[in-house]
Amino acid sequence: MSFIKRNTVLSSRPGRAIPGAKQPDAENQPPPPGVRPSPLDGRPTTSTGTASLDQLLAGHSGLPLGTCLLVEEQGTTDFSGILLRYYAAEGLVQGHQVHLVGYPPQWRRNLPGLAEPDKKSKSEQPPPAQEEKMKIAWRYEALGNSAASGNTPRGDANQPTFCHSFDLAKRLEPAVCKGSLNPTPSTGPPLFDARPQPTSISPLKAIIRHLQTKLETSPSSDIHRVVIPSLLLPELYAPQCSLPSEVLQFLHALRALLRRYSTQLTAIITLQTSLYPRSSGLVRWMELLCDGVLELIPLPATPGAAPPSSSSEKTEQAQGLLKAHTLPIYHEKGGGGAETSSFRETLSFSLSATKGLNIKPYSLPPMEEEENKEKSPAGTIRDGIDF
């Protein structure tokens, strides 16, 4: 007769988990740099580099991983390109793998540098009263402060910065870049080469294969960002890339990669609607294959207006309108569309060298003629005679 406890495991196969033994919990592991859970459903999100754009994305306070954003722009301006530069610069500072499509590696020289922290403004601001802090929920207070200033929420000083502040007047230094910029295969034919090129594989399919290889060979903890500026621009893309059979297959394959690597990959695409209007069927299908669609409509410049000075920079005059056509959804049943949310109101954006692209509700400026009439003295005009 042997006296052995019933709860004791006699033997176990090598490599087999022992019942009742504690297994490492993946949920307790810290998220990768530059990634935090969404306040709505807990999905991992990353910053676009623009704090006001993070707050616009259906309340996720960032771009959810596994989604892509299409930014359309009218005219010859390049506000959408500035959004892409902030997006790429944020990824390089956070240590992400940034994949550049279409442009040569020299595009990195135009990325904005990190802005110096403004110590004077922080010291001049009085601390908020305790009663006012209790009126706002802790969740909304933390998200609002982090989005406005780009820093971590109050009480979480030990956490890394989620959204950095950049300065367009500076250039991103290699010393602060923890990630790497990976150029993809060229999308255009070689210059000064009249020989016929092989058509066995299109440039867009070569890009998908390149991204798939990078994702398969990289560790699962790496975060990847795909930057696609000026999609289908004739100067960068071969004529065959603009065919619907080519570009739609490219976006469909990119969407498949986003869903497969839903915790590692994000993408932002820009498109010039002056060349490819939204009324065309091709652009409509492209919008359906993207998770979020934003449209930038620059306002015409006022002729003879003086350049903005440092004293008038606080007004942040609107430089264009922004329309949110679709936003990344909460879950498979919807919930993030712009039709039933407050984002249907008219939005505007303004560009600042230190604050970047600031998105806010649009308000009409006061009429200059009415202001001049109010400022004129009452006794200068009498009975139609000028004194």
Tab-separated table of C-alpha atoms in Angstrom:
chain	number	residue	atom	x	y	z
A	1	MET	CA	0.000	0.000	0.000
A	2	SER	CA	1.423	3.412	-0.987
A	3	PHE	CA	0.479	6.630	0.639
A	4	ILE	CA	0.395	9.208	-2.195
A	5	LYS	CA	-1.711	12.329	-2.267
A	6	ARG	CA	-4.443	12.307	-4.863
A	7	ASN	CA	-3.711	15.887	-5.975
A	8	THR	CA	-0.078	15.116	-6.789
A	9	VAL	CA	0.852	14.684	-10.449
A	10	LEU	CA	2.815	11.456	-10.870
A	11	SER	CA	4.370	12.189	-14.236
A	12	SER	CA	4.036	14.546	-17.145
A	13	ARG	CA	5.266	14.525	-20.691
A	14	PRO	CA	8.115	16.879	-21.537
A	15	GLY	CA	6.759	20.119	-22.924
A	16	ARG	CA	3.221	19.395	-21.701
A	17	ALA	CA	1.535	21.948	-19.447
A	18	ILE	CA	0.957	20.738	-15.888
A	19	PRO	CA	-2.680	21.108	-14.793
A	20	GLY	CA	-3.089	23.822	-12.189
A	21	ALA	CA	0.276	25.422	-12.940
A	22	LYS	CA	0.297	29.183	-13.560
A	23	GLN	CA	0.847	30.099	-17.186
A	24	PRO	CA	2.244	33.452	-18.272
A	25	ASP	CA	-0.630	35.804	-19.011
A	26	ALA	CA	-0.232	37.687	-22.270
A	27	GLU	CA	-2.660	40.360	-21.112
A	28	ASN	CA	-0.367	41.362	-18.250
A	29	GLN	CA	2.518	42.076	-20.607
A	30	PRO	CA	3.093	45.780	-21.276
A	31	PRO	CA	2.061	47.017	-24.750
A	32	PRO	CA	4.737	47.931	-27.296
A	33	PRO	CA	6.034	51.518	-27.309
A	34	GLY	CA	3.573	53.944	-28.822
A	35	VAL	CA	0.574	51.612	-28.320
A	36	ARG	CA	-2.187	51.815	-25.719
A	37	PRO	CA	-5.682	50.285	-25.398
A	38	SER	CA	-8.686	52.150	-26.745
A	39	PRO	CA	-10.973	53.633	-24.046
A	40	LEU	CA	-14.006	52.272	-25.932
A	41	ASP	CA	-13.338	48.584	-26.519
A	42	GLY	CA	-9.725	48.024	-25.400
A	43	ARG	CA	-8.301	47.359	-28.865
A	44	PRO	CA	-4.677	48.504	-29.276
A	45	THR	CA	-4.304	51.934	-30.833
A	46	THR	CA	-1.361	54.059	-31.924
A	47	SER	CA	-1.004	57.784	-32.458
A	48	THR	CA	-1.046	59.458	-35.863
A	49	GLY	CA	1.361	62.123	-34.616
A	50	THR	CA	-1.440	64.736	-34.664
A	51	ALA	CA	-3.323	65.004	-31.358
A	52	SER	CA	-6.469	66.583	-32.846
A	53	LEU	CA	-6.680	63.831	-35.471
A	54	ASP	CA	-6.378	61.163	-32.768
A	55	GLN	CA	-9.433	62.594	-31.018
A	56	LEU	CA	-11.418	62.613	-34.270
A	57	LEU	CA	-11.049	58.883	-34.974
A	58	ALA	CA	-14.394	57.694	-33.553
A	59	GLY	CA	-13.367	58.212	-29.945
A	60	HIS	CA	-10.526	55.678	-29.964
A	61	SER	CA	-8.030	58.492	-29.139
A	62	GLY	CA	-5.757	57.102	-31.833
A	63	LEU	CA	-5.680	54.954	-34.956
A	64	PRO	CA	-6.661	51.351	-34.099
A	65	LEU	CA	-4.157	48.743	-35.193
A	66	GLY	CA	-5.270	46.729	-38.186
A	67	THR	CA	-7.003	49.696	-39.866
A	68	CYS	CA	-6.121	52.148	-42.634
A	69	LEU	CA	-7.042	55.773	-43.214
A	70	LEU	CA	-7.595	57.464	-46.582
A	71	VAL	CA	-7.010	61.243	-46.613
A	72	GLU	CA	-8.293	63.022	-49.714
A	73	GLU	CA	-7.327	66.581	-50.633
A	74	GLN	CA	-8.507	69.042	-53.236
A	75	GLY	CA	-6.325	71.545	-55.046
A	76	THR	CA	-2.559	71.802	-55.215
A	77	THR	CA	-1.832	72.152	-51.490
A	78	ASP	CA	-0.098	69.452	-49.436
A	79	PHE	CA	-1.800	69.446	-46.029
A	80	SER	CA	-2.357	65.706	-46.318
A	81	GLY	CA	1.361	65.246	-46.931
A	82	ILE	CA	2.086	67.054	-43.662
A	83	LEU	CA	-0.205	64.614	-41.848
A	84	LEU	CA	1.800	61.752	-43.342
A	85	ARG	CA	5.085	63.314	-42.205
A	86	TYR	CA	3.805	63.576	-38.652
A	87	TYR	CA	2.593	59.974	-38.881
A	88	ALA	CA	5.982	58.739	-40.092
A	89	ALA	CA	7.948	60.868	-37.616
A	90	GLU	CA	5.865	59.557	-34.715
A	91	GLY	CA	6.568	55.995	-35.802
A	92	LEU	CA	10.316	56.539	-36.068
A	93	VAL	CA	10.488	58.165	-32.628
A	94	GLN	CA	8.424	55.360	-31.055
A	95	GLY	CA	10.640	52.656	-32.596
A	96	HIS	CA	8.205	51.405	-35.244
A	97	GLN	CA	9.007	50.059	-38.697
A	98	VAL	CA	7.895	52.668	-41.260
A	99	HIS	CA	7.383	51.464	-44.853
A	100	LEU	CA	7.451	54.236	-47.480
A	101	VAL	CA	5.609	53.594	-50.759
A	102	GLY	CA	6.306	55.478	-53.973
A	103	TYR	CA	8.894	57.997	-52.783
A	104	PRO	CA	12.690	57.501	-52.524
A	105	PRO	CA	14.414	57.272	-49.108
A	106	GLN	CA	15.335	60.985	-49.343
A	107	TRP	CA	11.733	61.717	-48.319
A	108	ARG	CA	12.914	61.210	-44.751
A	109	ARG	CA	14.757	64.550	-44.813
A	110	ASN	CA	11.428	66.414	-44.804
A	111	LEU	CA	10.184	64.886	-41.543
A	112	PRO	CA	9.599	67.422	-38.742
A	113	GLY	CA	11.807	67.375	-35.665
A	114	LEU	CA	10.794	67.088	-32.042
A	115	ALA	CA	9.600	70.315	-30.465
A	116	GLU	CA	11.230	71.583	-27.302
A	117	PRO	CA	8.981	71.449	-24.219
A	118	ASP	CA	7.505	74.809	-23.314
A	119	LYS	CA	8.407	75.183	-19.669
A	120	LYS	CA	7.130	78.751	-19.330
A	121	SER	CA	3.563	77.925	-20.327
A	122	LYS	CA	3.431	75.040	-17.882
A	123	SER	CA	4.723	77.140	-15.002
A	124	GLU	CA	2.349	80.041	-15.726
A	125	GLN	CA	-0.769	77.870	-15.756
A	126	PRO	CA	-2.385	77.736	-12.296
A	127	PRO	CA	-3.215	74.298	-10.911
A	128	PRO	CA	-6.898	73.374	-11.354
A	129	ALA	CA	-9.165	73.473	-8.359
A	130	GLN	CA	-10.099	70.221	-6.681
A	131	GLU	CA	-13.828	70.835	-7.139
A	132	GLU	CA	-13.472	71.325	-10.886
A	133	LYS	CA	-11.460	68.123	-11.221
A	134	MET	CA	-14.186	66.151	-9.447
A	135	LYS	CA	-16.835	67.328	-11.916
A	136	ILE	CA	-15.171	65.583	-14.850
A	137	ALA	CA	-14.784	61.820	-15.018
A	138	TRP	CA	-11.234	60.547	-14.655
A	139	ARG	CA	-11.347	58.865	-18.036
A	140	TYR	CA	-12.359	61.972	-19.987
A	141	GLU	CA	-9.952	64.164	-18.052
A	142	ALA	CA	-7.014	61.884	-18.853
A	143	LEU	CA	-7.889	61.626	-22.540
A	144	GLY	CA	-8.499	65.348	-22.928
A	145	ASN	CA	-5.222	66.363	-21.333
A	146	SER	CA	-3.212	63.827	-23.289
A	147	ALA	CA	-4.767	64.829	-26.591
A	148	ALA	CA	-4.403	68.544	-26.100
A	149	SER	CA	-0.830	68.596	-24.966
A	150	GLY	CA	0.456	65.352	-26.459
A	151	ASN	CA	1.765	64.212	-23.081
A	152	THR	CA	0.776	61.399	-20.790
A	153	PRO	CA	-2.323	61.781	-18.584
A	154	ARG	CA	-2.018	63.183	-15.118
A	155	GLY	CA	-0.952	60.677	-12.559
A	156	ASP	CA	0.821	58.528	-15.167
A	157	ALA	CA	4.119	60.375	-15.409
A	158	ASN	CA	6.028	57.084	-15.552
A	159	GLN	CA	4.313	56.000	-18.780
A	160	PRO	CA	5.986	56.816	-22.113
A	161	THR	CA	4.633	59.589	-24.330
A	162	PHE	CA	1.845	58.465	-26.643
A	163	CYS	CA	1.822	61.464	-29.025
A	164	HIS	CA	4.907	63.650	-29.390
A	165	SER	CA	4.987	67.320	-30.337
A	166	PHE	CA	6.839	68.207	-33.541
A	167	ASP	CA	8.135	71.424	-35.062
A	168	LEU	CA	7.909	71.929	-38.832
A	169	ALA	CA	10.791	74.401	-38.706
A	170	LYS	CA	13.143	71.617	-37.547
A	171	ARG	CA	14.220	68.330	-39.075
A	172	LEU	CA	14.076	64.946	-37.404
A	173	GLU	CA	17.501	64.007	-36.086
A	174	PRO	CA	18.748	60.420	-36.482
A	175	ALA	CA	19.701	60.331	-32.796
A	176	VAL	CA	16.046	60.365	-31.655
A	177	CYS	CA	14.892	57.771	-34.215
A	178	LYS	CA	14.448	54.371	-32.616
A	179	GLY	CA	12.738	52.837	-35.649
A	180	SER	CA	13.772	52.465	-39.262
A	181	LEU	CA	12.441	53.723	-42.594
A	182	ASN	CA	12.067	50.919	-45.129
A	183	PRO	CA	11.510	52.013	-48.755
A	184	THR	CA	9.429	49.629	-50.849
A	185	PRO	CA	10.122	48.722	-54.503
A	186	SER	CA	9.696	51.560	-56.965
A	187	THR	CA	6.255	52.074	-58.472
A	188	GLY	CA	7.459	53.898	-61.603
A	189	PRO	CA	9.583	52.793	-64.555
A	190	PRO	CA	13.291	53.728	-64.548
A	191	LEU	CA	14.056	57.142	-66.003
A	192	PHE	CA	15.890	57.487	-69.323
A	193	ASP	CA	15.214	53.852	-70.152
A	194	ALA	CA	13.185	53.295	-73.310
A	195	ARG	CA	13.447	49.517	-73.235
A	196	PRO	CA	10.181	47.669	-72.568
A	197	GLN	CA	9.831	46.571	-68.988
A	198	PRO	CA	8.701	43.065	-68.049
A	199	THR	CA	5.017	42.919	-67.197
A	200	SER	CA	5.083	39.640	-65.293
A	201	ILE	CA	4.403	41.379	-61.977
A	202	SER	CA	2.967	44.834	-61.443
A	203	PRO	CA	4.692	47.354	-59.124
A	204	LEU	CA	1.753	47.325	-56.712
A	205	LYS	CA	1.895	43.542	-56.332
A	206	ALA	CA	5.640	43.777	-55.686
A	207	ILE	CA	4.907	46.192	-52.826
A	208	ILE	CA	2.428	43.760	-51.275
A	209	ARG	CA	4.980	40.944	-51.469
A	210	HIS	CA	7.602	43.201	-49.903
A	211	LEU	CA	5.297	44.106	-46.995
A	212	GLN	CA	4.261	40.494	-46.485
A	213	THR	CA	7.896	39.367	-46.313
A	214	LYS	CA	8.754	42.086	-43.802
A	215	LEU	CA	5.804	41.189	-41.587
A	216	GLU	CA	6.522	37.473	-41.662
A	217	THR	CA	10.213	37.857	-40.788
A	218	SER	CA	9.856	40.510	-38.076
A	219	PRO	CA	9.073	39.723	-34.409
A	220	SER	CA	5.457	39.807	-33.321
A	221	SER	CA	6.213	42.693	-30.951
A	222	ASP	CA	7.232	45.074	-33.774
A	223	ILE	CA	4.747	47.707	-34.928
A	224	HIS	CA	4.631	48.568	-38.639
A	225	ARG	CA	3.335	51.697	-40.358
A	226	VAL	CA	2.657	51.942	-44.098
A	227	VAL	CA	2.974	55.452	-45.540
A	228	ILE	CA	1.473	55.926	-49.027
A	229	PRO	CA	1.691	59.589	-50.094
A	230	SER	CA	-0.068	60.763	-53.266
A	231	LEU	CA	-1.428	57.426	-54.432
A	232	LEU	CA	-1.593	57.070	-58.245
A	233	LEU	CA	0.317	60.315	-58.832
A	234	PRO	CA	1.467	60.138	-62.499
A	235	GLU	CA	4.966	61.314	-61.592
A	236	LEU	CA	5.488	58.368	-59.211
A	237	TYR	CA	3.317	55.526	-60.496
A	238	ALA	CA	3.441	53.736	-63.818
A	239	PRO	CA	0.371	54.160	-66.073
A	240	GLN	CA	-0.734	50.567	-65.464
A	241	CYS	CA	-1.087	51.252	-61.715
A	242	SER	CA	-4.089	53.526	-62.313
A	243	LEU	CA	-6.127	50.695	-63.811
A	244	PRO	CA	-9.023	49.638	-61.550
A	245	SER	CA	-7.909	46.006	-61.731
A	246	GLU	CA	-4.505	46.999	-60.314
A	247	VAL	CA	-5.234	49.591	-57.633
A	248	LEU	CA	-8.319	47.832	-56.258
A	249	GLN	CA	-6.443	44.536	-55.943
A	250	PHE	CA	-3.646	46.420	-54.187
A	251	LEU	CA	-6.017	47.958	-51.630
A	252	HIS	CA	-7.804	44.636	-51.160
A	253	ALA	CA	-4.483	42.866	-50.492
A	254	LEU	CA	-3.427	45.647	-48.112
A	255	ARG	CA	-6.726	45.270	-46.269
A	256	ALA	CA	-6.059	41.524	-45.956
A	257	LEU	CA	-2.646	42.224	-44.418
A	258	LEU	CA	-4.220	44.682	-41.981
A	259	ARG	CA	-6.728	42.078	-40.843
A	260	ARG	CA	-4.116	39.326	-40.620
A	261	TYR	CA	-1.700	41.445	-38.586
A	262	SER	CA	-4.375	43.283	-36.638
A	263	THR	CA	-2.033	43.966	-33.707
A	264	GLN	CA	1.000	45.137	-35.682
A	265	LEU	CA	0.057	47.074	-38.821
A	266	THR	CA	-1.552	50.433	-39.670
A	267	ALA	CA	-1.595	52.473	-42.876
A	268	ILE	CA	-2.426	56.010	-44.040
A	269	ILE	CA	-3.016	56.811	-47.726
A	270	THR	CA	-3.358	60.225	-49.374
A	271	LEU	CA	-5.124	60.872	-52.680
A	272	GLN	CA	-5.435	63.984	-54.843
A	273	THR	CA	-9.121	64.363	-55.741
A	274	SER	CA	-8.237	66.981	-58.360
A	275	LEU	CA	-6.855	64.112	-60.452
A	276	TYR	CA	-9.254	61.424	-59.235
A	277	PRO	CA	-12.577	63.022	-58.176
A	278	ARG	CA	-14.867	61.397	-55.648
A	279	SER	CA	-17.653	61.216	-58.226
A	280	SER	CA	-15.779	58.503	-60.150
A	281	GLY	CA	-16.502	54.865	-59.474
A	282	LEU	CA	-12.824	54.059	-58.901
A	283	VAL	CA	-12.522	56.429	-55.944
A	284	ARG	CA	-15.801	55.170	-54.476
A	285	TRP	CA	-14.488	51.615	-54.469
A	286	MET	CA	-11.217	52.809	-52.952
A	287	GLU	CA	-13.146	54.456	-50.126
A	288	LEU	CA	-15.053	51.232	-49.459
A	289	LEU	CA	-11.779	49.329	-49.039
A	290	CYS	CA	-10.492	51.775	-46.393
A	291	ASP	CA	-11.626	51.917	-42.765
A	292	GLY	CA	-11.661	55.717	-42.511
A	293	VAL	CA	-12.058	58.437	-45.152
A	294	LEU	CA	-11.279	62.107	-44.502
A	295	GLU	CA	-11.435	64.945	-47.027
A	296	LEU	CA	-9.424	68.179	-46.779
A	297	ILE	CA	-10.828	71.209	-48.619
A	298	PRO	CA	-8.364	74.140	-48.477
A	299	LEU	CA	-9.921	77.601	-48.345
A	300	PRO	CA	-8.764	80.199	-50.899
A	301	ALA	CA	-6.203	82.610	-49.566
A	302	THR	CA	-7.298	86.201	-48.974
A	303	PRO	CA	-5.522	88.476	-51.493
A	304	GLY	CA	-3.434	91.197	-49.896
A	305	ALA	CA	-3.635	89.677	-46.414
A	306	ALA	CA	-0.642	90.184	-44.158
A	307	PRO	CA	1.326	87.094	-43.100
A	308	PRO	CA	0.447	85.805	-39.611
A	309	SER	CA	2.689	87.160	-36.903
A	310	SER	CA	3.560	85.707	-33.533
A	311	SER	CA	0.995	87.922	-31.801
A	312	SER	CA	-1.866	86.858	-34.096
A	313	GLU	CA	-0.860	83.195	-34.084
A	314	LYS	CA	-3.202	82.526	-31.167
A	315	THR	CA	-6.252	83.150	-33.346
A	316	GLU	CA	-5.410	80.168	-35.582
A	317	GLN	CA	-7.401	81.291	-38.589
A	318	ALA	CA	-8.914	78.358	-40.454
A	319	GLN	CA	-7.049	77.377	-43.602
A	320	GLY	CA	-9.475	74.734	-44.810
A	321	LEU	CA	-12.478	72.532	-44.083
A	322	LEU	CA	-12.417	68.873	-43.083
A	323	LYS	CA	-15.123	66.313	-43.824
A	324	ALA	CA	-15.211	62.960	-42.024
A	325	HIS	CA	-17.000	60.612	-44.427
A	326	THR	CA	-16.286	57.367	-42.536
A	327	LEU	CA	-14.401	56.544	-39.345
A	328	PRO	CA	-12.928	53.290	-37.930
A	329	ILE	CA	-15.831	51.341	-36.426
A	330	TYR	CA	-16.071	50.110	-32.830
A	331	HIS	CA	-16.870	46.495	-33.739
A	332	GLU	CA	-18.326	44.394	-36.549
A	333	LYS	CA	-21.851	45.735	-35.921
A	334	GLY	CA	-20.805	49.333	-36.518
A	335	GLY	CA	-20.873	52.230	-34.114
A	336	GLY	CA	-18.143	54.490	-35.462
A	337	GLY	CA	-19.802	56.031	-38.501
A	338	ALA	CA	-19.864	59.790	-38.877
A	339	GLU	CA	-23.571	59.828	-39.794
A	340	THR	CA	-24.868	59.457	-36.232
A	341	SER	CA	-22.117	61.288	-34.356
A	342	SER	CA	-21.159	64.851	-33.580
A	343	PHE	CA	-18.437	64.735	-36.224
A	344	ARG	CA	-21.082	65.580	-38.837
A	345	GLU	CA	-20.692	69.237	-37.868
A	346	THR	CA	-18.502	71.429	-40.019
A	347	LEU	CA	-14.846	71.007	-39.062
A	348	SER	CA	-11.865	73.139	-40.021
A	349	PHE	CA	-8.119	72.820	-39.765
A	350	SER	CA	-5.249	75.247	-39.353
A	351	LEU	CA	-1.538	74.638	-39.748
A	352	SER	CA	1.018	75.903	-37.268
A	353	ALA	CA	4.758	75.322	-37.205
A	354	THR	CA	4.740	74.347	-33.526
A	355	LYS	CA	1.252	72.840	-33.105
A	356	GLY	CA	0.975	71.074	-36.443
A	357	LEU	CA	-2.449	70.519	-37.992
A	358	ASN	CA	-5.151	71.504	-35.507
A	359	ILE	CA	-8.692	70.253	-36.238
A	360	LYS	CA	-11.594	72.071	-34.570
A	361	PRO	CA	-15.227	73.121	-35.303
A	362	TYR	CA	-15.475	75.804	-37.950
A	363	SER	CA	-16.751	79.266	-37.028
A	364	LEU	CA	-17.148	82.215	-39.378
A	365	PRO	CA	-14.882	85.202	-38.651
A	366	PRO	CA	-16.511	88.587	-37.962
A	367	MET	CA	-17.265	90.814	-40.940
A	368	GLU	CA	-14.577	93.428	-41.470
A	369	GLU	CA	-17.014	96.027	-42.858
A	370	GLU	CA	-19.186	95.902	-39.754
A	371	GLU	CA	-16.137	96.265	-37.532
A	372	ASN	CA	-14.999	99.357	-39.464
A	373	LYS	CA	-18.435	100.937	-39.134
A	374	GLU	CA	-18.472	100.367	-35.402
A	375	LYS	CA	-15.017	101.854	-34.987
A	376	SER	CA	-15.821	105.007	-37.020
A	377	PRO	CA	-16.835	108.053	-34.857
A	378	ALA	CA	-20.483	109.079	-34.882
A	379	GLY	CA	-19.901	112.692	-35.908
A	380	THR	CA	-17.730	112.116	-38.954
A	381	ILE	CA	-20.632	111.502	-41.335
A	382	ARG	CA	-23.730	113.702	-41.229
A	383	ASP	CA	-26.390	114.044	-43.910
A	384	GLY	CA	-24.181	112.396	-46.460
A	385	ILE	CA	-21.436	115.058	-46.067
A	386	ASP	CA	-17.968	113.924	-44.996
A	387	PHE	CA	-16.395	116.197	-42.356
